[in-house]
Amino acid sequence: MMGTGKSTVADMLARELGYRLIDVDAAVEKEEGCTIPELFTGKGETYFRDAESRMLCSVLEKKSQVIATGGGVVLRSDNCDVMLKNGWVVALTADPAVIVERVSGCDNRPLLAGNAEERIQAIMEERKDAYRFAHYTVDTTELSAAEVTRLILAHYRV
């Protein structure tokens, strides 16, 4: 889910492990030559999700990397399957009020157009079971990014 710390924690994990960091959203933006909000506006969410799925499959072909995906990548079961087949999957969660606080003022999140608090509640309800496939889940509500990173590493190295 957006606002849970995926990008920050992925960066910290990659540094700690000496792995390459891949941000799927950034890779899609680079390949498409525009921002995700521009993709949503110009070509629609379905087009973006198709590009996201293609990029995910492409980056999963390599090893020794930490991949940060967008929160909506789990909306397609094929994406979940390919992540499980090719990596160790961590889901980050947080309390809706904390997510609202973390993403307030962000204008680059097309799914939050309108009332961000209502949209976050709706998205979380829609996706409430979508992240259960992950090997490990961390609630980031009351944890720093460093604490989340330490928890993940402790489970990853087992």
Short mmCIF file of C-alpha atoms in Angstrom, two decimals:
data_model
loop_
_atom_site.label_atom_id
_atom_site.label_comp_id
_atom_site.label_asym_id
_atom_site.label_seq_id
_atom_site.Cartn_x
_atom_site.Cartn_y
_atom_site.Cartn_z
CA MET A 1 0.00 0.00 0.00
CA MET A 2 1.17 3.51 -0.71
CA GLY A 3 2.56 5.43 2.24
CA THR A 4 3.86 2.39 4.07
CA GLY A 5 7.53 3.12 3.44
CA LYS A 6 8.23 0.82 0.51
CA SER A 7 10.66 3.09 -1.31
CA THR A 8 12.58 4.16 1.80
CA VAL A 9 12.84 0.65 3.22
CA ALA A 10 13.76 -0.86 -0.16
CA ASP A 11 16.61 1.63 -0.46
CA MET A 12 17.86 0.79 3.04
CA LEU A 13 17.61 -2.96 2.36
CA ALA A 14 19.49 -2.68 -0.91
CA ARG A 15 22.29 -0.74 0.77
CA GLU A 16 22.50 -3.18 3.68
CA LEU A 17 22.58 -6.23 1.41
CA GLY A 18 24.83 -4.69 -1.23
CA TYR A 19 22.09 -5.31 -3.80
CA ARG A 20 20.83 -3.16 -6.62
CA LEU A 21 17.62 -1.21 -5.97
CA ILE A 22 14.90 -1.37 -8.61
CA ASP A 23 11.82 0.83 -8.26
CA VAL A 24 9.21 -0.55 -10.67
CA ASP A 25 7.28 2.73 -10.84
CA ALA A 26 10.45 4.69 -11.68
CA ALA A 27 11.40 2.10 -14.30
CA VAL A 28 7.95 2.38 -15.91
CA GLU A 29 8.23 6.16 -15.97
CA LYS A 30 11.64 5.95 -17.62
CA GLU A 31 10.48 3.44 -20.22
CA GLU A 32 7.27 5.35 -20.98
CA GLY A 33 8.93 8.78 -20.97
CA CYS A 34 6.35 10.32 -18.64
CA THR A 35 5.16 10.25 -15.05
CA ILE A 36 2.64 7.79 -13.69
CA PRO A 37 0.02 10.54 -13.22
CA GLU A 38 0.54 11.45 -16.89
CA LEU A 39 0.10 7.78 -17.85
CA PHE A 40 -3.12 7.55 -15.87
CA THR A 41 -4.45 10.74 -17.45
CA GLY A 42 -3.29 10.06 -21.00
CA LYS A 43 -3.65 6.31 -21.34
CA GLY A 44 -5.60 5.12 -18.31
CA GLU A 45 -5.02 2.83 -15.37
CA THR A 46 -5.27 -0.36 -17.42
CA TYR A 47 -2.43 0.78 -19.68
CA PHE A 48 -0.33 1.62 -16.62
CA ARG A 49 -1.07 -1.75 -14.99
CA ASP A 50 -0.03 -3.53 -18.21
CA ALA A 51 3.24 -1.57 -18.31
CA GLU A 52 3.78 -2.25 -14.61
CA SER A 53 3.28 -6.00 -15.11
CA ARG A 54 5.69 -6.11 -18.06
CA MET A 55 8.32 -4.21 -16.09
CA LEU A 56 7.90 -6.44 -13.04
CA CYS A 57 8.46 -9.57 -15.10
CA SER A 58 11.47 -7.99 -16.76
CA VAL A 59 13.22 -6.95 -13.54
CA LEU A 60 12.50 -10.24 -11.80
CA GLU A 61 14.75 -12.00 -14.30
CA LYS A 62 17.83 -10.65 -12.49
CA LYS A 63 19.31 -11.59 -9.10
CA SER A 64 20.82 -9.70 -6.15
CA GLN A 65 18.35 -6.87 -6.16
CA VAL A 66 15.67 -5.34 -3.99
CA ILE A 67 12.55 -4.46 -5.94
CA ALA A 68 10.08 -1.84 -4.75
CA THR A 69 6.72 -2.19 -6.46
CA GLY A 70 3.73 0.07 -6.45
CA GLY A 71 1.02 -0.98 -4.02
CA GLY A 72 -1.37 -1.87 -6.83
CA VAL A 73 0.89 -4.47 -8.43
CA VAL A 74 -0.93 -7.09 -6.33
CA LEU A 75 -4.21 -6.40 -8.15
CA ARG A 76 -3.17 -8.95 -10.75
CA SER A 77 -2.71 -12.48 -9.47
CA ASP A 78 -0.15 -13.19 -12.21
CA ASN A 79 2.06 -10.51 -10.65
CA CYS A 80 1.77 -12.15 -7.24
CA ASP A 81 2.62 -15.53 -8.72
CA VAL A 82 5.72 -14.26 -10.54
CA MET A 83 6.94 -12.44 -7.41
CA LEU A 84 6.57 -15.58 -5.29
CA LYS A 85 8.29 -17.68 -7.93
CA ASN A 86 11.25 -15.32 -8.32
CA GLY A 87 11.85 -13.74 -4.95
CA TRP A 88 11.14 -13.30 -1.27
CA VAL A 89 8.12 -11.02 -0.92
CA VAL A 90 7.57 -8.55 1.92
CA ALA A 91 4.35 -6.58 2.35
CA LEU A 92 4.36 -3.35 4.33
CA THR A 93 1.17 -2.16 5.98
CA ALA A 94 0.18 0.79 8.14
CA ASP A 95 -2.83 2.28 9.86
CA PRO A 96 -5.03 4.27 7.43
CA ALA A 97 -4.68 7.49 9.46
CA VAL A 98 -0.89 7.18 9.34
CA ILE A 99 -0.98 6.59 5.58
CA VAL A 100 -3.13 9.70 5.15
CA GLU A 101 -0.60 11.69 7.17
CA ARG A 102 2.34 10.30 5.20
CA VAL A 103 0.88 10.98 1.75
CA SER A 104 -0.87 14.29 2.46
CA GLY A 105 0.39 16.96 0.12
CA CYS A 106 1.52 14.45 -2.53
CA ASP A 107 0.15 15.41 -5.91
CA ASN A 108 1.76 12.51 -7.78
CA ARG A 109 -0.71 9.83 -6.64
CA PRO A 110 -3.49 9.59 -9.21
CA LEU A 111 -5.50 7.09 -7.15
CA LEU A 112 -5.93 9.73 -4.42
CA ALA A 113 -7.70 12.29 -6.60
CA GLY A 114 -10.48 13.84 -4.55
CA ASN A 115 -10.71 13.17 -0.82
CA ALA A 116 -7.47 11.37 0.03
CA GLU A 117 -8.77 9.99 3.33
CA GLU A 118 -11.85 8.46 1.69
CA ARG A 119 -9.80 7.11 -1.20
CA ILE A 120 -7.24 5.50 1.12
CA GLN A 121 -10.03 3.84 3.14
CA ALA A 122 -11.62 2.56 -0.09
CA ILE A 123 -8.33 1.29 -1.51
CA MET A 124 -7.44 -0.45 1.75
CA GLU A 125 -10.85 -2.12 1.85
CA GLU A 126 -10.54 -3.19 -1.79
CA ARG A 127 -7.05 -4.63 -1.19
CA LYS A 128 -7.51 -5.96 2.36
CA ASP A 129 -6.65 -9.53 1.35
CA ALA A 130 -4.42 -8.75 -1.64
CA TYR A 131 -1.14 -8.66 0.31
CA ARG A 132 -1.62 -11.92 2.21
CA PHE A 133 0.41 -13.89 -0.31
CA ALA A 134 3.65 -12.27 0.90
CA HIS A 135 6.22 -14.34 2.73
CA TYR A 136 6.47 -11.72 5.47
CA THR A 137 4.38 -8.69 6.50
CA VAL A 138 5.44 -5.71 8.61
CA ASP A 139 3.11 -3.09 10.07
CA THR A 140 5.09 0.14 9.76
CA THR A 141 2.64 2.31 11.70
CA GLU A 142 4.84 2.82 14.75
CA LEU A 143 8.22 1.82 13.34
CA SER A 144 11.01 3.83 11.77
CA ALA A 145 12.32 2.80 8.38
CA ALA A 146 15.49 1.53 10.10
CA GLU A 147 13.42 -0.65 12.45
CA VAL A 148 11.41 -2.06 9.56
CA THR A 149 14.64 -2.79 7.68
CA ARG A 150 16.11 -4.62 10.69
CA LEU A 151 12.95 -6.75 11.07
CA ILE A 152 12.98 -7.71 7.41
CA LEU A 153 16.68 -8.57 7.46
CA ALA A 154 16.22 -10.69 10.59
CA HIS A 155 13.58 -12.77 8.81
CA TYR A 156 15.33 -12.79 5.44
CA ARG A 157 18.55 -14.18 6.83
CA VAL A 158 16.87 -17.05 8.69
#
